[in-house]
Coordinates of C-alpha atoms in Angstrom, one line a residue:
M16 CA 14.5 -81.2 58.0
I17 CA 16.1 -79.1 60.7
S18 CA 17.6 -80.0 64.0
R19 CA 16.9 -78.9 67.6
I20 CA 19.3 -78.0 70.1
D21 CA 17.8 -77.7 73.6
L22 CA 19.5 -75.2 76.0
R23 CA 16.3 -74.9 78.5
G24 CA 17.7 -75.4 82.0
R25 CA 21.0 -74.8 81.1
D26 CA 23.1 -71.8 82.5
L27 CA 25.9 -71.6 79.9
D28 CA 28.8 -68.6 79.7
R29 CA 29.5 -67.4 76.3
R30 CA 32.5 -70.0 75.6
A31 CA 30.1 -72.8 76.4
L32 CA 27.3 -71.2 74.0
T33 CA 29.6 -70.5 71.5
A34 CA 30.5 -74.1 71.6
V35 CA 27.0 -75.6 71.4
L36 CA 25.6 -73.1 68.7
P37 CA 24.9 -74.3 65.2
R38 CA 28.1 -73.5 62.6
P39 CA 28.8 -74.4 58.9
E40 CA 31.5 -76.9 58.5
L41 CA 33.9 -74.5 56.7
D42 CA 37.9 -74.6 56.5
V43 CA 38.9 -70.9 55.4
A44 CA 42.4 -72.1 56.7
G45 CA 42.3 -75.0 54.3
A46 CA 40.7 -73.0 51.6
A47 CA 43.6 -70.4 51.8
E48 CA 46.2 -73.2 51.3
Q49 CA 44.4 -73.8 48.1
V50 CA 44.1 -70.4 46.6
A51 CA 47.6 -69.2 47.7
P52 CA 49.2 -70.6 44.8
L53 CA 46.2 -69.1 42.5
I54 CA 47.0 -65.7 44.2
A55 CA 50.6 -65.9 43.3
D56 CA 50.1 -67.1 39.7
V57 CA 47.8 -64.0 39.2
R58 CA 50.3 -61.8 40.7
H59 CA 53.2 -63.2 38.5
R60 CA 51.1 -63.9 35.3
G61 CA 48.7 -61.3 35.4
A62 CA 45.8 -61.5 32.7
V63 CA 47.1 -65.0 31.3
A64 CA 46.6 -66.6 34.5
L65 CA 43.2 -64.9 35.0
R66 CA 42.1 -66.3 31.6
E67 CA 43.4 -70.0 32.3
L68 CA 41.6 -69.8 35.8
G69 CA 38.5 -68.2 34.3
E70 CA 38.4 -71.3 31.9
R71 CA 39.0 -73.7 34.8
F72 CA 36.5 -72.3 37.5
D73 CA 33.9 -70.8 35.4
G74 CA 34.0 -73.0 32.0
V75 CA 34.7 -70.1 29.9
R76 CA 37.7 -68.3 28.7
P77 CA 36.9 -64.5 28.4
E78 CA 38.0 -62.8 25.7
H79 CA 37.7 -59.3 27.2
L80 CA 38.8 -59.5 30.7
R81 CA 37.6 -55.6 31.3
V82 CA 33.9 -55.6 30.1
P83 CA 33.8 -53.3 26.8
A84 CA 31.9 -50.0 27.7
E85 CA 29.5 -50.7 24.8
R86 CA 28.5 -54.2 26.5
I87 CA 27.8 -52.3 29.6
A88 CA 25.4 -49.6 28.0
Q89 CA 23.6 -52.5 26.0
A90 CA 22.9 -54.4 29.4
L91 CA 21.2 -51.2 30.7
E92 CA 19.1 -50.7 27.4
S93 CA 18.0 -54.2 27.5
L94 CA 17.0 -54.4 31.3
D95 CA 13.6 -55.1 32.1
P96 CA 11.8 -51.7 33.1
L97 CA 10.6 -53.3 36.2
V98 CA 13.9 -54.4 37.4
R99 CA 15.3 -51.2 36.4
A100 CA 12.6 -49.2 38.4
A101 CA 13.5 -51.5 41.4
L102 CA 17.3 -50.9 41.1
E103 CA 16.7 -47.1 40.7
E104 CA 14.6 -46.9 44.0
S105 CA 17.1 -49.4 45.8
I106 CA 19.8 -47.1 44.7
R107 CA 17.8 -43.6 46.1
R108 CA 17.1 -45.3 49.6
A109 CA 20.7 -46.4 49.7
R110 CA 22.0 -43.0 49.1
L111 CA 19.9 -41.4 51.4
V112 CA 21.1 -43.8 54.2
H113 CA 24.7 -43.4 53.6
A114 CA 24.9 -40.2 52.7
A115 CA 24.0 -39.6 56.3
Q116 CA 26.9 -41.6 57.6
V117 CA 29.8 -39.3 56.3
P118 CA 31.1 -38.0 59.5
A119 CA 31.9 -34.3 60.4
E120 CA 34.9 -32.9 60.6
L121 CA 36.2 -32.6 64.4
R122 CA 38.1 -29.8 65.8
T123 CA 39.5 -29.8 69.5
E124 CA 40.9 -26.5 70.9
L125 CA 43.4 -27.2 73.6
G126 CA 44.3 -23.6 74.1
P127 CA 45.1 -20.3 72.5
G128 CA 47.1 -21.6 69.4
A129 CA 46.8 -25.1 70.0
Q130 CA 44.4 -27.2 67.9
V131 CA 43.9 -30.9 66.8
R132 CA 41.6 -31.3 63.9
Q133 CA 40.7 -34.9 62.5
R134 CA 39.5 -35.1 58.8
W135 CA 37.9 -38.0 57.0
L136 CA 39.8 -39.0 54.0
P137 CA 38.4 -41.2 51.4
V138 CA 40.9 -44.1 50.2
R139 CA 42.1 -43.7 46.4
R140 CA 40.7 -46.8 44.8
V141 CA 38.5 -49.5 45.8
G142 CA 37.7 -53.0 44.3
L143 CA 34.4 -54.1 44.8
Y144 CA 33.4 -58.0 44.5
V145 CA 29.9 -59.1 43.3
P146 CA 29.2 -63.0 43.4
G147 CA 27.9 -64.7 40.6
G148 CA 27.5 -68.5 41.4
L149 CA 24.2 -69.7 42.2
A150 CA 22.4 -66.4 41.8
V151 CA 22.7 -63.1 40.2
Y152 CA 23.4 -60.4 42.7
P153 CA 22.7 -56.8 40.9
S154 CA 21.7 -56.0 44.5
S155 CA 25.2 -56.5 45.9
V156 CA 26.8 -54.0 43.0
V157 CA 24.3 -51.3 44.8
M158 CA 25.4 -52.1 48.2
N159 CA 29.4 -52.0 47.4
V160 CA 29.0 -49.1 44.9
V161 CA 26.7 -46.5 47.0
P162 CA 28.7 -46.4 50.3
A163 CA 32.0 -46.1 48.2
Q164 CA 30.6 -43.2 46.2
E165 CA 29.1 -41.6 49.1
A166 CA 32.4 -41.6 50.8
G167 CA 34.1 -39.6 47.7
V168 CA 36.5 -42.5 46.4
G169 CA 37.5 -41.2 43.1
S170 CA 38.3 -44.7 41.5
L171 CA 35.9 -47.8 41.7
V172 CA 36.4 -51.3 40.2
V173 CA 33.7 -53.9 40.1
T174 CA 34.5 -57.4 39.5
S175 CA 32.2 -60.8 38.9
P176 CA 32.9 -64.1 37.7
P177 CA 32.4 -64.5 33.5
Q178 CA 29.4 -66.3 32.4
A179 CA 29.5 -68.9 29.8
E180 CA 26.0 -68.0 28.4
H181 CA 26.9 -64.6 28.3
D182 CA 30.0 -64.8 26.0
G183 CA 32.2 -64.5 29.1
S184 CA 30.8 -61.7 30.6
P185 CA 29.4 -61.1 34.1
H186 CA 25.6 -61.4 34.2
P187 CA 24.0 -58.6 32.2
T188 CA 21.8 -57.4 34.9
I189 CA 25.1 -56.9 37.0
L190 CA 26.3 -54.7 34.0
A191 CA 23.3 -52.7 34.0
A192 CA 23.4 -52.1 37.7
C193 CA 26.9 -51.0 37.0
A194 CA 26.0 -48.4 34.3
L195 CA 23.0 -47.1 36.5
L196 CA 25.5 -46.1 39.0
G197 CA 27.9 -45.0 36.7
V198 CA 31.0 -47.6 37.0
D199 CA 32.8 -48.0 33.9
E200 CA 35.6 -50.3 35.2
V201 CA 34.3 -53.6 35.3
Y202 CA 36.0 -57.0 35.0
A203 CA 35.0 -60.7 34.4
V204 CA 36.9 -62.2 37.0
G205 CA 35.6 -64.2 39.8
G206 CA 36.7 -66.1 42.7
A207 CA 40.1 -66.1 44.4
Q208 CA 42.0 -64.9 41.3
A209 CA 39.5 -61.7 41.5
I210 CA 40.8 -60.7 44.9
A211 CA 44.1 -61.2 43.7
M212 CA 43.9 -59.1 40.8
L213 CA 42.5 -56.2 43.0
A214 CA 45.2 -56.4 45.6
Y215 CA 48.1 -56.6 43.2
G216 CA 46.9 -55.3 39.9
A217 CA 47.5 -57.4 36.8
Q218 CA 49.7 -57.0 33.6
G219 CA 47.7 -57.3 30.2
E220 CA 48.1 -60.2 27.6
T221 CA 46.4 -58.9 24.6
D222 CA 46.2 -55.6 22.9
A223 CA 42.7 -55.3 24.3
D224 CA 44.0 -55.8 27.7
G225 CA 46.6 -53.0 27.3
E226 CA 50.3 -53.0 29.1
T227 CA 48.2 -53.2 32.4
L228 CA 44.8 -54.8 32.7
C229 CA 44.1 -53.6 36.3
E230 CA 45.9 -51.3 38.6
P231 CA 45.6 -52.4 42.3
V232 CA 43.4 -50.9 44.7
D233 CA 43.4 -49.9 48.1
V234 CA 40.4 -51.6 49.6
V235 CA 38.4 -54.8 48.6
T236 CA 35.1 -55.1 49.8
G237 CA 32.0 -57.6 49.0
P238 CA 30.9 -61.0 50.0
G239 CA 31.9 -64.5 48.6
N240 CA 32.2 -68.1 49.3
Q241 CA 35.1 -69.6 51.4
Y242 CA 37.7 -69.4 48.6
V243 CA 36.9 -65.6 48.2
T244 CA 36.7 -65.1 51.9
A245 CA 40.4 -67.2 52.1
A246 CA 41.8 -64.8 49.5
K247 CA 40.8 -61.8 51.3
R248 CA 42.4 -63.1 54.6
L249 CA 45.6 -63.9 52.3
V250 CA 45.8 -60.3 50.8
R251 CA 44.8 -58.2 54.1
G252 CA 47.6 -56.1 54.9
V253 CA 48.3 -55.6 51.2
V254 CA 45.0 -54.1 51.1
G255 CA 42.1 -53.3 53.6
I256 CA 39.2 -55.5 53.4
D257 CA 35.8 -55.0 54.9
S258 CA 35.4 -58.2 56.7
E259 CA 35.4 -62.2 55.9
A260 CA 31.9 -62.4 54.7
G261 CA 31.2 -65.8 53.9
P262 CA 28.3 -67.8 53.4
T263 CA 24.9 -66.0 54.6
E264 CA 22.9 -66.8 58.0
I265 CA 20.1 -65.6 59.4
A266 CA 18.9 -65.9 63.2
V267 CA 15.3 -65.4 64.5
L268 CA 14.7 -64.5 67.9
A269 CA 10.9 -64.9 68.4
D270 CA 8.3 -65.9 71.1
G271 CA 5.0 -67.3 71.0
T272 CA 3.5 -63.7 69.2
A273 CA 5.4 -64.6 66.0
D274 CA 3.5 -65.8 63.0
P275 CA 5.3 -69.2 62.4
A276 CA 4.7 -68.8 58.4
H277 CA 6.5 -65.6 58.6
V278 CA 9.1 -67.3 60.5
A279 CA 9.1 -70.4 58.1
A280 CA 9.5 -68.2 55.2
D281 CA 12.4 -66.0 56.3
L282 CA 14.5 -69.1 57.4
V283 CA 13.8 -70.6 53.6
S284 CA 14.6 -67.4 52.2
Q285 CA 18.1 -67.1 53.4
A286 CA 18.9 -71.1 52.9
E287 CA 17.9 -70.3 49.3
H288 CA 21.4 -68.5 48.9
G289 CA 23.1 -72.0 49.1
P290 CA 23.8 -75.4 50.7
T291 CA 26.1 -73.9 53.1
S292 CA 23.8 -71.0 54.5
A293 CA 22.5 -70.9 57.9
S294 CA 19.0 -70.8 59.3
V295 CA 18.6 -70.3 63.2
L296 CA 15.3 -70.2 65.1
V297 CA 15.8 -69.2 68.7
T298 CA 12.5 -69.5 70.7
P299 CA 11.3 -70.1 74.3
S300 CA 8.0 -71.6 72.7
V301 CA 7.6 -75.2 72.2
E302 CA 4.4 -74.1 70.0
L303 CA 6.1 -71.9 67.9
A304 CA 9.1 -74.3 67.2
E305 CA 6.9 -77.2 66.4
A306 CA 4.6 -75.3 64.2
V307 CA 7.5 -73.9 62.0
E308 CA 9.0 -77.3 62.0
A309 CA 5.6 -78.4 60.5
L310 CA 5.5 -75.9 57.9
L311 CA 8.9 -76.5 56.6
P312 CA 8.5 -79.6 54.4
A313 CA 5.9 -77.4 52.3
V314 CA 7.2 -74.2 52.2
V315 CA 10.6 -75.9 51.2
A316 CA 8.6 -78.3 48.5
R317 CA 7.1 -75.3 46.9
T318 CA 10.1 -73.0 46.6
R319 CA 12.1 -72.9 43.4
H320 CA 15.4 -74.1 44.7
S321 CA 14.1 -76.6 47.1
E322 CA 16.8 -79.0 46.8
R323 CA 19.7 -76.2 48.1
V324 CA 17.3 -75.1 50.8
A325 CA 16.5 -78.2 52.1
T326 CA 20.2 -79.1 52.2
A327 CA 20.8 -75.8 53.9
L328 CA 18.2 -76.4 56.7
A329 CA 19.2 -80.0 57.5
G330 CA 23.1 -78.8 57.5
P331 CA 25.0 -78.6 60.7
Q332 CA 24.6 -74.8 60.3
S333 CA 20.8 -74.7 60.7
A334 CA 18.9 -75.6 64.1
V335 CA 15.8 -74.6 66.0
V336 CA 17.2 -73.6 69.5
L337 CA 14.8 -73.9 72.5
V338 CA 15.6 -71.6 75.4
D339 CA 13.9 -70.7 78.8
D340 CA 12.9 -67.2 77.9
V341 CA 13.3 -64.1 75.7
A342 CA 16.5 -63.2 78.2
Q343 CA 18.1 -66.7 77.4
G344 CA 17.6 -66.1 74.1
L345 CA 19.0 -62.8 73.7
A346 CA 22.3 -64.6 75.3
V347 CA 22.1 -67.1 72.9
V348 CA 22.0 -64.6 69.7
N349 CA 24.7 -62.4 71.3
A350 CA 26.5 -65.3 71.5
Y351 CA 26.1 -66.3 67.8
G352 CA 26.6 -62.9 66.4
A353 CA 24.5 -63.6 63.3
E354 CA 25.1 -61.8 60.0
H355 CA 21.2 -61.2 59.8
L356 CA 19.1 -61.1 63.3
E357 CA 15.3 -60.8 63.2
V358 CA 13.4 -60.0 66.3
Q359 CA 10.0 -61.2 66.3
T360 CA 8.7 -60.7 70.0
A361 CA 5.8 -58.9 71.7
D362 CA 8.1 -56.1 72.7
A363 CA 10.5 -56.2 69.4
R364 CA 11.8 -52.8 69.6
A365 CA 12.8 -52.9 73.6
V366 CA 14.6 -56.4 72.8
A367 CA 16.4 -55.0 69.8
E368 CA 17.7 -52.8 71.8
Q369 CA 19.4 -55.2 73.9
V370 CA 21.1 -57.2 71.2
T371 CA 25.2 -56.5 71.1
S372 CA 26.4 -58.8 68.4
A373 CA 24.4 -58.9 64.9
G374 CA 25.4 -57.7 61.6
A375 CA 22.2 -55.9 61.2
I376 CA 18.8 -56.3 63.4
F377 CA 15.4 -56.5 61.6
V378 CA 12.9 -55.5 64.2
G379 CA 9.0 -56.8 64.0
P380 CA 7.0 -58.9 61.9
F381 CA 7.2 -56.4 59.0
A382 CA 11.1 -56.0 58.6
P383 CA 12.2 -59.4 57.0
V384 CA 15.6 -59.8 55.9
S385 CA 14.4 -59.7 52.1
L386 CA 13.8 -56.0 52.8
G387 CA 17.4 -55.3 54.0
D388 CA 18.8 -57.4 50.9
Y389 CA 17.2 -55.0 48.4
M390 CA 15.2 -51.9 49.6
A391 CA 15.5 -50.8 53.0
G392 CA 18.4 -48.6 52.4
S393 CA 20.7 -50.4 54.8
N394 CA 23.8 -52.4 53.7
H395 CA 23.6 -56.3 53.0
V396 CA 27.0 -56.8 52.8
L397 CA 27.8 -58.0 56.5
P398 CA 29.9 -60.0 58.7
T399 CA 29.3 -63.4 59.0
G400 CA 30.5 -66.6 61.3
G401 CA 30.4 -64.6 64.3
C402 CA 32.6 -61.7 63.0
A403 CA 29.8 -59.3 64.1
H404 CA 31.4 -59.3 67.6
F405 CA 34.3 -57.2 66.4
S406 CA 33.3 -55.8 62.9
S407 CA 30.5 -54.1 61.2
G408 CA 28.7 -54.5 57.9
L409 CA 29.8 -52.4 54.6
G410 CA 29.4 -48.5 54.8
V411 CA 30.8 -45.1 53.9
H412 CA 33.1 -45.7 57.1
S413 CA 34.7 -48.8 55.1
F414 CA 36.2 -46.5 52.5
L415 CA 37.2 -43.5 54.9
R416 CA 40.5 -43.0 57.0
P417 CA 40.5 -40.4 60.0
V418 CA 43.6 -38.3 59.7
Q419 CA 44.6 -35.9 62.9
I420 CA 45.8 -32.7 61.9
I421 CA 48.1 -31.0 64.6
D422 CA 48.1 -27.2 64.5
Y423 CA 50.4 -25.3 67.0
D424 CA 51.8 -22.3 67.2
D425 CA 54.9 -20.8 69.3
V426 CA 53.2 -19.8 72.2
A427 CA 51.3 -22.9 72.4
L428 CA 54.1 -25.1 72.1
A429 CA 56.4 -23.1 74.7
E430 CA 53.5 -23.8 77.1
V431 CA 54.3 -27.6 77.3
A432 CA 57.7 -27.7 76.1
D433 CA 59.4 -28.6 79.5
R434 CA 56.6 -31.4 79.7
V435 CA 57.5 -33.0 76.3
V436 CA 61.2 -32.7 77.5
A437 CA 60.4 -34.6 80.8
L438 CA 58.9 -37.4 79.1
A439 CA 61.3 -37.7 76.4
Q440 CA 64.3 -37.6 79.0
D441 CA 62.3 -40.4 81.0
E442 CA 61.9 -42.4 77.9
D443 CA 65.5 -42.0 77.3
L444 CA 64.8 -40.5 73.8
P445 CA 66.7 -37.1 74.7
A446 CA 66.7 -36.1 70.9
H447 CA 62.7 -35.8 71.0
G448 CA 63.0 -33.2 73.7
E449 CA 66.0 -31.3 71.8
A450 CA 63.7 -31.1 68.7
V451 CA 61.3 -28.8 70.9
T452 CA 63.8 -26.7 72.7
V453 CA 65.9 -25.8 69.6
R454 CA 63.0 -24.1 68.5
F455 CA 63.3 -21.8 71.7
P456 CA 67.3 -20.6 71.5
G457 CA 68.6 -18.7 74.5

C-alpha cells in the first residue's frame, strides 16, 4: 500500500537526499503551457470566456459570475448551527494569532535631524482563491480572509469554482463563511481562469455583470491544483502571489515512542485530499514502520474516501523512509521541506527546534495536522513541493509591504554631503553629488 525507502547506513548530502525522497509526478511547466491560452482568453474576452470555461471545466455555465448578495446571506441563514459555531471559533482563534503577527513601525535615529522609519502598508486589493474540487473548503476562506483583514487590506475578493448542484454558485458553506467574515465580493469562477480574472480583471457580458465584472487585484493567494499553481506562476509579476501551493503533503518524523495508530491516521488524513497528496513517514524504528504498514489497509478500508486515499499512499509521492536515528531523520525532513511536518518523538519540542524547512511544524502526539487545518489558530495555506526552503505560509506579512521613510534636515544632510559627493564621483554619477551640493550654495 505504501513503498519503503531505506536510507540506513547511507551518508547522503542535501542534493542526494533531494533526489531520492518521494515527490509527486507533477509537471507545472507543462500545465503552464496548457493554461496560458486560457489566461489570454480571459484577459481578452472577460466574462464571456469565464462562462465558457465554467461550462467546459465545471459542467455549469454560471448565470451570475458575481454571486448575488442575497444568495450569500441565504447561505449563512441555512448553515448548520454546529458548523457555524465551529467556523466562528476557527475565525476567533485565527484572528488572535494573525493580529499578533502585525509588525510594529521601526524608527532609527542616525544623528540629530537624521531619521529613517519603516512603515508597513497593506496592499490595496487582494484576490483569495478557495478550491472546490473533491472537497469543500470553508476553512480556506477563513485562512485567506483573516490575515488579509488583520493586515488592513481594504478590498477583498473571494473566488471559488461554480457547482452544478448549486445552480452555478460556489458551495453554500463557502458562501456562509464569506458572510461570517463580512466578504460580499464573491465570484463563481474556478481554476486557472479565476487566477486570470484576479490578475487582469474582467469585462462584463450581461447587465448583471456590469461593464466591468471584476477589477484586478494586487496579490493572489490560496491553494489549488497544478493548473491553479501554473496560472499563479504565469501571472507572478503582474500580481504578487503567496507561493506555489500545490497538492498537499505531510511528513511525520517519529521514533519508537510514537503511537502507530496516530501515525497511520495522520498519513491517511492528508491522503484524503486527493490521489496526488503525499504522505511520508520518516523513522529510525523498524517496529513502528511495520506497525503502521500493518494498520494502513484497515484504516484506509474504513475511511469514506478509501479509493483516493489508497491511490495517494501507493503513489510515488508517498513512502516510509527508514533512517539510522532521529538526527538522520532531521536531515531527511529538512531536505524534504514538507508543507506539514509532525514531530512525534520522545523529545518532540527539542527536535522541532532543529527543523529548518517546513511550512508548519506540529509538535507531539496531540498536535495533528487536522488541528492546524481548522482550529489551531495557525494558517493552513502553506508552501508545498519543497517551497518551504524559501517561502512561508500565508500570514499578515503576505499582504503588507515595508516602506522606508527618510527624514533628514539641513544639518544632518550637510554632515554627510561630502561623503555622498565622494561616492557619486567614484561611480561617475556627478549629478548625484550636485543634487546635494545645490542645497548648500556658497
